[in-house]
Amino acid sequence: LANQWVMVATMMFGAIATGSTALIARFFGAREKAQANEVLRQSIMLGVGIGIIATVLGIALAEPAVRLLGAEEDVVALGSAYLRVAASVFFFSTLMFIGNASLRGAGDTRTPLYVMLIVNVVNIAVAWTAINGPFGLPKMGVVGSAMGAATGRLVGGLLVISLLLKGRAGIKLRLAGLRPDRELIRRILRVGLPTGVEQLFFRSGQMVFARILAELGTVAYAANQVAMNGWSLSFMPGFGFALAATTLVGQRLGAQDPEGAQKSGYTAYRLSATLMGSVGLFFLLFPAQIVGFFTNDPEVIAIGAMPLGLVGLIQPILAAAQVFPGALRGAGDTRYPMVVTGSAIWFIRIPLAFLFAIVWGWGLPGAWGALALDMCIRALLNFLRFRGGRWKAVQV
């Protein structure tokens, strides 16, 4: 529950990150590296301001924020403690998100990979130690988990900034003489803000969706979280191909090659659909075993297996729901995915999840049925937009 609010903060960072990726990709494609470097400078400056605000709000409002999601009192105490620790490093999180996004816009996806590998190793090591308290150390439980995540993001933010100061991947951060460039900031926000609003629609919808699931009881909510973890085995690779589409489409358009941009989008989709479809077969054949990897509670396994099998059926469609919006964002066409996402989650997922899960009593499978329908509609509408080609004329 606390991480729902962490994701809201991530949404704000992501708005600037999307604008950075799209503009830097355009300038790299056009071989205007000085302009790309200036986009990086302005993006980092914006991120610093947002990171400070998010940190203050996250610490000050942690308890009412968790209570707002309908948590029981013991969960409020644990969730607010987690959120305070996680919020304490939002400043470094935004540096990590925007820095990685800028590197991707320059065509360097390997450095963010290595950075996030280090972040996760640190996260696991610190969290395992703080949660379990080996060697006579205190067992800190949920707070220990938050300490792992916070330490990893702190390290990630410092590492990315140090690499950018050295000029990684041909893009370099210069802090001397840094001052606001209103026109460039306006361009970053013009591209990025619709993605931020899209994520606001999505995250707020996710919170309401989580609130509906909380009505099903602790076991159903736990099964949902475990099934989501299993689904991430396909969802996160799809996210990776969406980022590839964003970068390649932006760079091809910057090089005045719209047909190459369209080809890049379709290629990213085919690769994503193939990989996600393969993982989907495992969801169909071994859903209980996958859920069982995350928990040994037989009731949670029984409830969580069916939703995982359901999303296994529609993996190629889910690939389209991720890759084509990513391609549109690379072109700077961010308003259309915003409208599609907001409409689908609020007019399809939320009302149908309540109807199926609560009113009709179908429980967790009913809620995931609404989720699947939402994703299918998003996939279709974004595919039609990409195929139509209007995005080729968008100015960023």
Tab-separated table of C-alpha atoms in Angstrom:
chain	number	residue	atom	x	y	z
A	1	LEU	CA	0.000	0.000	0.000
A	2	ALA	CA	2.813	2.422	0.817
A	3	ASN	CA	4.372	1.725	-2.568
A	4	GLN	CA	1.227	3.042	-4.260
A	5	TRP	CA	2.358	6.486	-3.071
A	6	VAL	CA	5.955	5.800	-4.054
A	7	MET	CA	4.612	5.180	-7.544
A	8	VAL	CA	2.826	8.540	-7.481
A	9	ALA	CA	6.175	10.213	-6.806
A	10	THR	CA	7.722	8.142	-9.585
A	11	MET	CA	4.987	9.449	-11.876
A	12	MET	CA	6.198	13.008	-11.315
A	13	PHE	CA	9.792	12.036	-12.036
A	14	GLY	CA	8.627	10.115	-15.094
A	15	ALA	CA	6.989	13.189	-16.626
A	16	ILE	CA	10.343	14.949	-16.865
A	17	ALA	CA	12.096	11.710	-17.838
A	18	THR	CA	9.764	11.200	-20.815
A	19	GLY	CA	10.329	14.740	-22.074
A	20	SER	CA	14.081	14.268	-21.656
A	21	THR	CA	14.165	10.995	-23.567
A	22	ALA	CA	12.093	12.307	-26.482
A	23	LEU	CA	14.019	15.562	-26.911
A	24	ILE	CA	17.467	14.069	-26.398
A	25	ALA	CA	16.658	11.305	-28.905
A	26	ARG	CA	15.549	13.919	-31.461
A	27	PHE	CA	18.695	15.995	-30.975
A	28	PHE	CA	20.960	12.942	-31.135
A	29	GLY	CA	19.252	11.818	-34.333
A	30	ALA	CA	19.837	15.298	-35.763
A	31	ARG	CA	23.468	15.253	-34.467
A	32	GLU	CA	22.888	18.305	-32.255
A	33	LYS	CA	24.659	17.107	-29.113
A	34	ALA	CA	25.028	20.554	-27.577
A	35	GLN	CA	21.244	20.875	-27.506
A	36	ALA	CA	20.934	17.379	-26.056
A	37	ASN	CA	23.308	18.345	-23.243
A	38	GLU	CA	21.237	21.428	-22.501
A	39	VAL	CA	18.070	19.308	-22.287
A	40	LEU	CA	19.885	17.169	-19.720
A	41	ARG	CA	20.859	20.228	-17.663
A	42	GLN	CA	17.363	21.655	-17.622
A	43	SER	CA	15.802	18.265	-16.836
A	44	ILE	CA	18.091	17.692	-13.863
A	45	MET	CA	17.292	21.175	-12.551
A	46	LEU	CA	13.555	20.465	-12.772
A	47	GLY	CA	14.052	17.065	-11.147
A	48	VAL	CA	15.896	18.539	-8.175
A	49	GLY	CA	12.976	20.833	-7.391
A	50	ILE	CA	10.365	18.079	-7.711
A	51	GLY	CA	12.490	15.637	-5.697
A	52	ILE	CA	12.745	18.035	-2.766
A	53	ILE	CA	8.993	18.703	-2.747
A	54	ALA	CA	8.176	14.983	-2.969
A	55	THR	CA	10.520	14.193	-0.084
A	56	VAL	CA	8.938	16.776	2.215
A	57	LEU	CA	5.372	15.704	1.389
A	58	GLY	CA	6.146	11.983	1.605
A	59	ILE	CA	7.613	12.262	5.101
A	60	ALA	CA	5.043	14.719	6.457
A	61	LEU	CA	1.930	12.989	5.098
A	62	ALA	CA	2.944	9.322	5.318
A	63	GLU	CA	0.364	8.193	7.882
A	64	PRO	CA	-2.757	9.844	6.382
A	65	ALA	CA	-1.618	8.757	2.922
A	66	VAL	CA	-1.590	5.066	3.874
A	67	ARG	CA	-4.821	5.371	5.858
A	68	LEU	CA	-6.517	6.912	2.809
A	69	LEU	CA	-6.119	3.569	1.010
A	70	GLY	CA	-8.313	1.801	3.556
A	71	ALA	CA	-5.596	0.050	5.537
A	72	GLU	CA	-6.271	-1.418	8.972
A	73	GLU	CA	-4.502	0.261	11.891
A	74	ASP	CA	-1.651	-2.243	12.159
A	75	VAL	CA	-1.047	-1.860	8.416
A	76	VAL	CA	-1.153	1.949	8.728
A	77	ALA	CA	1.664	1.842	11.286
A	78	LEU	CA	3.822	-0.410	9.115
A	79	GLY	CA	2.981	1.318	5.835
A	80	SER	CA	3.640	4.840	7.101
A	81	ALA	CA	6.994	3.752	8.553
A	82	TYR	CA	7.914	2.247	5.182
A	83	LEU	CA	6.794	5.366	3.302
A	84	ARG	CA	8.813	7.751	5.468
A	85	VAL	CA	12.015	5.843	4.781
A	86	ALA	CA	11.279	5.492	1.051
A	87	ALA	CA	10.398	9.197	0.754
A	88	SER	CA	13.636	10.285	2.401
A	89	VAL	CA	15.538	9.528	-0.839
A	90	PHE	CA	13.060	10.822	-3.431
A	91	PHE	CA	15.628	13.500	-4.264
A	92	PHE	CA	18.114	10.813	-5.339
A	93	SER	CA	15.393	8.764	-7.018
A	94	THR	CA	14.555	11.593	-9.381
A	95	LEU	CA	18.209	12.008	-10.324
A	96	MET	CA	18.360	8.290	-11.079
A	97	PHE	CA	15.161	8.274	-13.169
A	98	ILE	CA	15.971	11.382	-15.206
A	99	GLY	CA	19.628	10.462	-15.634
A	100	ASN	CA	18.790	6.975	-16.894
A	101	ALA	CA	16.103	8.387	-19.205
A	102	SER	CA	18.606	10.836	-20.679
A	103	LEU	CA	21.104	8.055	-21.345
A	104	ARG	CA	18.383	6.039	-23.086
A	105	GLY	CA	17.537	9.030	-25.255
A	106	ALA	CA	21.191	9.079	-26.306
A	107	GLY	CA	20.839	5.423	-27.295
A	108	ASP	CA	22.671	3.990	-24.273
A	109	THR	CA	20.435	1.409	-22.582
A	110	ARG	CA	23.294	-0.659	-21.197
A	111	THR	CA	24.501	1.886	-18.656
A	112	PRO	CA	21.041	2.172	-17.035
A	113	LEU	CA	21.004	-1.636	-16.966
A	114	TYR	CA	24.291	-1.756	-15.072
A	115	VAL	CA	23.176	1.033	-12.753
A	116	MET	CA	19.960	-0.780	-11.901
A	117	LEU	CA	21.817	-4.058	-11.366
A	118	ILE	CA	23.942	-2.284	-8.764
A	119	VAL	CA	20.839	-0.652	-7.267
A	120	ASN	CA	19.137	-4.013	-6.880
A	121	VAL	CA	22.184	-5.779	-5.459
A	122	VAL	CA	22.469	-3.035	-2.837
A	123	ASN	CA	18.711	-3.196	-2.235
A	124	ILE	CA	18.739	-6.961	-1.684
A	125	ALA	CA	21.842	-6.951	0.505
A	126	VAL	CA	20.662	-4.124	2.767
A	127	ALA	CA	17.047	-5.330	2.907
A	128	TRP	CA	17.993	-8.937	3.708
A	129	THR	CA	20.311	-7.784	6.484
A	130	ALA	CA	17.896	-5.235	7.952
A	131	ILE	CA	14.830	-7.497	7.751
A	132	ASN	CA	16.398	-10.633	9.198
A	133	GLY	CA	18.947	-9.150	11.600
A	134	PRO	CA	21.796	-11.659	11.208
A	135	PHE	CA	24.945	-11.632	13.346
A	136	GLY	CA	23.068	-10.205	16.322
A	137	LEU	CA	21.771	-7.141	14.444
A	138	PRO	CA	18.199	-5.981	15.175
A	139	LYS	CA	15.385	-7.369	13.006
A	140	MET	CA	13.690	-4.337	11.464
A	141	GLY	CA	11.009	-6.057	9.381
A	142	VAL	CA	9.096	-3.774	7.010
A	143	VAL	CA	11.325	-0.801	7.825
A	144	GLY	CA	14.304	-2.958	6.858
A	145	SER	CA	12.720	-3.560	3.466
A	146	ALA	CA	12.311	0.208	3.012
A	147	MET	CA	15.934	0.757	4.025
A	148	GLY	CA	17.056	-1.600	1.277
A	149	ALA	CA	15.034	0.207	-1.399
A	150	ALA	CA	16.098	3.635	-0.148
A	151	THR	CA	19.799	2.759	-0.010
A	152	GLY	CA	19.693	1.288	-3.507
A	153	ARG	CA	18.069	4.418	-4.969
A	154	LEU	CA	20.496	6.707	-3.156
A	155	VAL	CA	23.421	4.787	-4.654
A	156	GLY	CA	21.734	4.793	-8.073
A	157	GLY	CA	21.171	8.542	-8.087
A	158	LEU	CA	24.751	9.318	-7.104
A	159	LEU	CA	26.136	6.824	-9.624
A	160	VAL	CA	24.128	8.140	-12.586
A	161	ILE	CA	25.017	11.762	-11.867
A	162	SER	CA	28.706	10.900	-11.564
A	163	LEU	CA	28.597	9.135	-14.946
A	164	LEU	CA	26.826	12.051	-16.617
A	165	LEU	CA	29.348	14.516	-15.210
A	166	LYS	CA	32.049	12.451	-16.944
A	167	GLY	CA	30.208	12.491	-20.285
A	168	ARG	CA	28.836	8.968	-20.557
A	169	ALA	CA	27.457	7.909	-23.982
A	170	GLY	CA	28.308	11.240	-25.567
A	171	ILE	CA	25.994	13.218	-23.285
A	172	LYS	CA	27.544	15.332	-20.532
A	173	LEU	CA	26.129	17.192	-17.553
A	174	ARG	CA	27.696	20.589	-16.925
A	175	LEU	CA	26.673	22.417	-13.778
A	176	ALA	CA	28.613	25.646	-14.354
A	177	GLY	CA	26.409	28.564	-15.342
A	178	LEU	CA	23.222	26.577	-14.871
A	179	ARG	CA	20.134	28.772	-15.112
A	180	PRO	CA	16.565	28.174	-16.270
A	181	ASP	CA	15.948	28.158	-20.023
A	182	ARG	CA	12.233	28.873	-20.219
A	183	GLU	CA	11.806	27.805	-23.821
A	184	LEU	CA	13.585	24.489	-23.344
A	185	ILE	CA	11.765	23.808	-20.075
A	186	ARG	CA	8.496	24.509	-21.879
A	187	ARG	CA	9.413	21.977	-24.580
A	188	ILE	CA	10.367	19.335	-22.003
A	189	LEU	CA	7.112	19.837	-20.141
A	190	ARG	CA	5.015	19.991	-23.324
A	191	VAL	CA	6.157	16.464	-24.144
A	192	GLY	CA	6.486	15.151	-20.599
A	193	LEU	CA	3.478	16.561	-18.774
A	194	PRO	CA	0.883	14.538	-20.715
A	195	THR	CA	2.808	11.417	-19.707
A	196	GLY	CA	2.789	12.664	-16.115
A	197	VAL	CA	-0.964	13.202	-16.286
A	198	GLU	CA	-1.323	9.776	-17.909
A	199	GLN	CA	0.551	8.249	-15.005
A	200	LEU	CA	-1.582	10.242	-12.585
A	201	PHE	CA	-4.693	8.722	-14.167
A	202	PHE	CA	-3.070	5.300	-14.049
A	203	ARG	CA	-1.709	5.461	-10.493
A	204	SER	CA	-4.846	6.991	-9.039
A	205	GLY	CA	-6.825	4.308	-10.862
A	206	GLN	CA	-4.481	1.692	-9.447
A	207	MET	CA	-5.149	3.022	-5.972
A	208	VAL	CA	-8.897	2.726	-6.445
A	209	PHE	CA	-8.361	-0.728	-7.946
A	210	ALA	CA	-6.296	-1.659	-4.869
A	211	ARG	CA	-9.054	-0.254	-2.657
A	212	ILE	CA	-11.585	-2.520	-4.392
A	213	LEU	CA	-9.282	-5.502	-3.905
A	214	ALA	CA	-8.823	-4.614	-0.234
A	215	GLU	CA	-12.567	-5.193	0.163
A	216	LEU	CA	-11.960	-8.830	-0.800
A	217	GLY	CA	-9.813	-9.375	2.303
A	218	THR	CA	-6.152	-9.778	3.146
A	219	VAL	CA	-5.702	-13.150	1.434
A	220	ALA	CA	-7.153	-11.924	-1.897
A	221	TYR	CA	-5.050	-8.766	-1.759
A	222	ALA	CA	-1.922	-10.784	-1.021
A	223	ALA	CA	-2.765	-13.118	-3.918
A	224	ASN	CA	-3.130	-10.088	-6.181
A	225	GLN	CA	0.298	-8.767	-5.212
A	226	VAL	CA	1.905	-12.167	-5.738
A	227	ALA	CA	0.209	-12.586	-9.133
A	228	MET	CA	1.452	-9.100	-10.078
A	229	ASN	CA	4.975	-10.164	-9.175
A	230	GLY	CA	4.594	-13.193	-11.429
A	231	TRP	CA	3.174	-11.081	-14.234
A	232	SER	CA	6.227	-8.810	-14.032
A	233	LEU	CA	8.228	-11.669	-15.581
A	234	SER	CA	6.629	-10.660	-18.881
A	235	PHE	CA	5.552	-7.094	-18.141
A	236	MET	CA	9.029	-5.747	-17.422
A	237	PRO	CA	10.607	-7.077	-20.662
A	238	GLY	CA	7.676	-5.478	-22.497
A	239	PHE	CA	8.491	-2.221	-20.718
A	240	GLY	CA	12.067	-2.577	-21.977
A	241	PHE	CA	10.973	-2.896	-25.599
A	242	ALA	CA	8.682	0.111	-25.108
A	243	LEU	CA	11.716	2.147	-24.019
A	244	ALA	CA	13.604	0.908	-27.074
A	245	ALA	CA	10.741	2.041	-29.292
A	246	THR	CA	10.741	5.472	-27.603
A	247	THR	CA	14.455	5.978	-28.256
A	248	LEU	CA	14.583	4.593	-31.791
A	249	VAL	CA	11.480	6.387	-33.021
A	250	GLY	CA	12.773	9.681	-31.604
A	251	GLN	CA	16.224	9.263	-33.121
A	252	ARG	CA	14.856	8.258	-36.540
A	253	LEU	CA	12.552	11.265	-36.600
A	254	GLY	CA	15.468	13.508	-35.609
A	255	ALA	CA	17.370	12.075	-38.593
A	256	GLN	CA	14.387	12.938	-40.856
A	257	ASP	CA	13.578	9.258	-41.428
A	258	PRO	CA	9.889	8.785	-40.535
A	259	GLU	CA	9.640	5.467	-42.364
A	260	GLY	CA	12.590	4.148	-40.383
A	261	ALA	CA	10.851	5.350	-37.222
A	262	GLN	CA	7.717	3.389	-38.105
A	263	LYS	CA	9.755	0.285	-38.914
A	264	SER	CA	11.509	0.569	-35.539
A	265	GLY	CA	8.160	0.650	-33.744
A	266	TYR	CA	6.855	-2.440	-35.497
A	267	THR	CA	10.118	-4.316	-34.939
A	268	ALA	CA	10.043	-3.508	-31.217
A	269	TYR	CA	6.472	-4.813	-31.050
A	270	ARG	CA	7.289	-8.099	-32.829
A	271	LEU	CA	10.223	-8.775	-30.530
A	272	SER	CA	8.181	-7.900	-27.450
A	273	ALA	CA	5.191	-10.001	-28.518
A	274	THR	CA	7.427	-13.004	-29.181
A	275	LEU	CA	9.139	-12.814	-25.801
A	276	MET	CA	6.003	-12.020	-23.816
A	277	GLY	CA	4.018	-14.692	-25.661
A	278	SER	CA	6.648	-17.274	-24.712
A	279	VAL	CA	6.454	-16.272	-21.060
A	280	GLY	CA	2.654	-16.357	-21.338
A	281	LEU	CA	2.804	-20.060	-22.141
A	282	PHE	CA	4.421	-20.653	-18.755
A	283	PHE	CA	1.651	-18.603	-17.117
A	284	LEU	CA	-0.903	-20.876	-18.769
A	285	LEU	CA	0.866	-24.149	-18.026
A	286	PHE	CA	2.347	-23.495	-14.572
A	287	PRO	CA	0.427	-20.666	-12.856
A	288	ALA	CA	0.338	-22.308	-9.416
A	289	GLN	CA	4.056	-23.081	-9.513
A	290	ILE	CA	4.902	-19.484	-10.451
A	291	VAL	CA	2.733	-18.074	-7.670
A	292	GLY	CA	4.220	-20.672	-5.333
A	293	PHE	CA	7.671	-19.231	-5.991
A	294	PHE	CA	6.618	-16.085	-4.094
A	295	THR	CA	4.614	-17.660	-1.260
A	296	ASN	CA	3.981	-20.997	0.427
A	297	ASP	CA	0.469	-20.080	1.578
A	298	PRO	CA	-1.840	-22.606	-0.157
A	299	GLU	CA	-4.846	-20.271	-0.063
A	300	VAL	CA	-2.914	-17.441	-1.696
A	301	ILE	CA	-1.574	-19.848	-4.339
A	302	ALA	CA	-5.068	-21.135	-5.131
A	303	ILE	CA	-6.523	-17.645	-5.538
A	304	GLY	CA	-3.553	-16.146	-7.386
A	305	ALA	CA	-3.080	-18.852	-10.005
A	306	MET	CA	-6.226	-18.109	-12.012
A	307	PRO	CA	-5.489	-14.389	-12.692
A	308	LEU	CA	-1.970	-15.272	-13.803
A	309	GLY	CA	-3.332	-17.840	-16.252
A	310	LEU	CA	-5.741	-15.217	-17.584
A	311	VAL	CA	-3.025	-12.710	-18.513
A	312	GLY	CA	-1.048	-15.563	-20.036
A	313	LEU	CA	-3.728	-15.763	-22.743
A	314	ILE	CA	-3.310	-12.162	-23.884
A	315	GLN	CA	0.448	-11.559	-23.751
A	316	PRO	CA	0.829	-10.451	-27.421
A	317	ILE	CA	-1.996	-7.955	-26.851
A	318	LEU	CA	-0.322	-6.711	-23.678
A	319	ALA	CA	2.877	-6.214	-25.693
A	320	ALA	CA	0.972	-3.868	-28.007
A	321	ALA	CA	-0.431	-2.001	-24.996
A	322	GLN	CA	3.142	-1.250	-23.929
A	323	VAL	CA	5.193	-0.846	-27.100
A	324	PHE	CA	2.939	1.344	-29.251
A	325	PRO	CA	2.423	4.011	-26.552
A	326	GLY	CA	6.206	3.961	-26.090
A	327	ALA	CA	6.689	4.557	-29.811
A	328	LEU	CA	4.194	7.437	-29.745
A	329	ARG	CA	6.020	9.018	-26.807
A	330	GLY	CA	9.281	8.865	-28.738
A	331	ALA	CA	7.592	10.938	-31.422
A	332	GLY	CA	6.363	13.426	-28.830
A	333	ASP	CA	2.750	12.315	-29.351
A	334	THR	CA	2.093	11.959	-25.620
A	335	ARG	CA	-1.421	13.360	-25.373
A	336	TYR	CA	-3.117	10.489	-27.191
A	337	PRO	CA	-1.772	7.750	-24.851
A	338	MET	CA	-2.764	9.992	-21.943
A	339	VAL	CA	-6.391	10.147	-23.087
A	340	VAL	CA	-6.522	6.422	-23.867
A	341	THR	CA	-5.027	5.378	-20.539
A	342	GLY	CA	-7.180	7.718	-18.480
A	343	SER	CA	-10.374	6.710	-20.254
A	344	ALA	CA	-9.676	2.975	-20.156
A	345	ILE	CA	-8.725	2.711	-16.521
A	346	TRP	CA	-11.487	4.981	-15.180
A	347	PHE	CA	-14.361	4.049	-17.482
A	348	ILE	CA	-13.553	0.354	-17.976
A	349	ARG	CA	-11.240	-1.145	-15.357
A	350	ILE	CA	-12.555	0.556	-12.213
A	351	PRO	CA	-16.341	0.237	-12.768
A	352	LEU	CA	-16.089	-3.290	-14.168
A	353	ALA	CA	-13.731	-4.427	-11.403
A	354	PHE	CA	-16.253	-3.240	-8.812
A	355	LEU	CA	-19.107	-4.856	-10.729
A	356	PHE	CA	-17.367	-8.178	-11.351
A	357	ALA	CA	-15.467	-8.559	-8.068
A	358	ILE	CA	-17.832	-7.011	-5.515
A	359	VAL	CA	-21.359	-6.784	-6.928
A	360	TRP	CA	-21.369	-10.080	-8.809
A	361	GLY	CA	-19.044	-11.759	-6.314
A	362	TRP	CA	-16.465	-13.081	-8.769
A	363	GLY	CA	-13.630	-11.978	-6.482
A	364	LEU	CA	-10.055	-11.582	-7.687
A	365	PRO	CA	-10.584	-13.324	-11.095
A	366	GLY	CA	-13.378	-10.840	-11.833
A	367	ALA	CA	-11.146	-7.866	-11.008
A	368	TRP	CA	-8.402	-9.209	-13.259
A	369	GLY	CA	-10.927	-9.786	-16.020
A	370	ALA	CA	-11.673	-6.055	-15.911
A	371	LEU	CA	-7.928	-5.360	-15.947
A	372	ALA	CA	-7.464	-7.571	-19.015
A	373	LEU	CA	-10.293	-5.838	-20.901
A	374	ASP	CA	-8.797	-2.444	-20.072
A	375	MET	CA	-5.402	-3.501	-21.469
A	376	CYS	CA	-6.909	-4.971	-24.651
A	377	ILE	CA	-8.744	-1.753	-25.460
A	378	ARG	CA	-5.625	0.307	-24.829
A	379	ALA	CA	-3.617	-1.969	-27.092
A	380	LEU	CA	-6.093	-1.624	-29.964
A	381	LEU	CA	-6.429	2.165	-29.770
A	382	ASN	CA	-2.683	2.831	-29.528
A	383	PHE	CA	-1.961	0.428	-32.383
A	384	LEU	CA	-4.480	2.210	-34.606
A	385	ARG	CA	-2.905	5.568	-33.737
A	386	PHE	CA	0.572	4.315	-34.584
A	387	ARG	CA	-0.570	2.737	-37.839
A	388	GLY	CA	-2.310	5.980	-38.844
A	389	GLY	CA	1.027	7.844	-38.852
A	390	ARG	CA	-0.134	11.260	-37.608
A	391	TRP	CA	2.626	11.129	-34.995
A	392	LYS	CA	5.232	11.621	-37.740
A	393	ALA	CA	4.335	15.315	-37.974
A	394	VAL	CA	4.438	16.102	-34.235
A	395	GLN	CA	6.807	18.926	-33.310
A	396	VAL	CA	8.739	18.710	-30.030
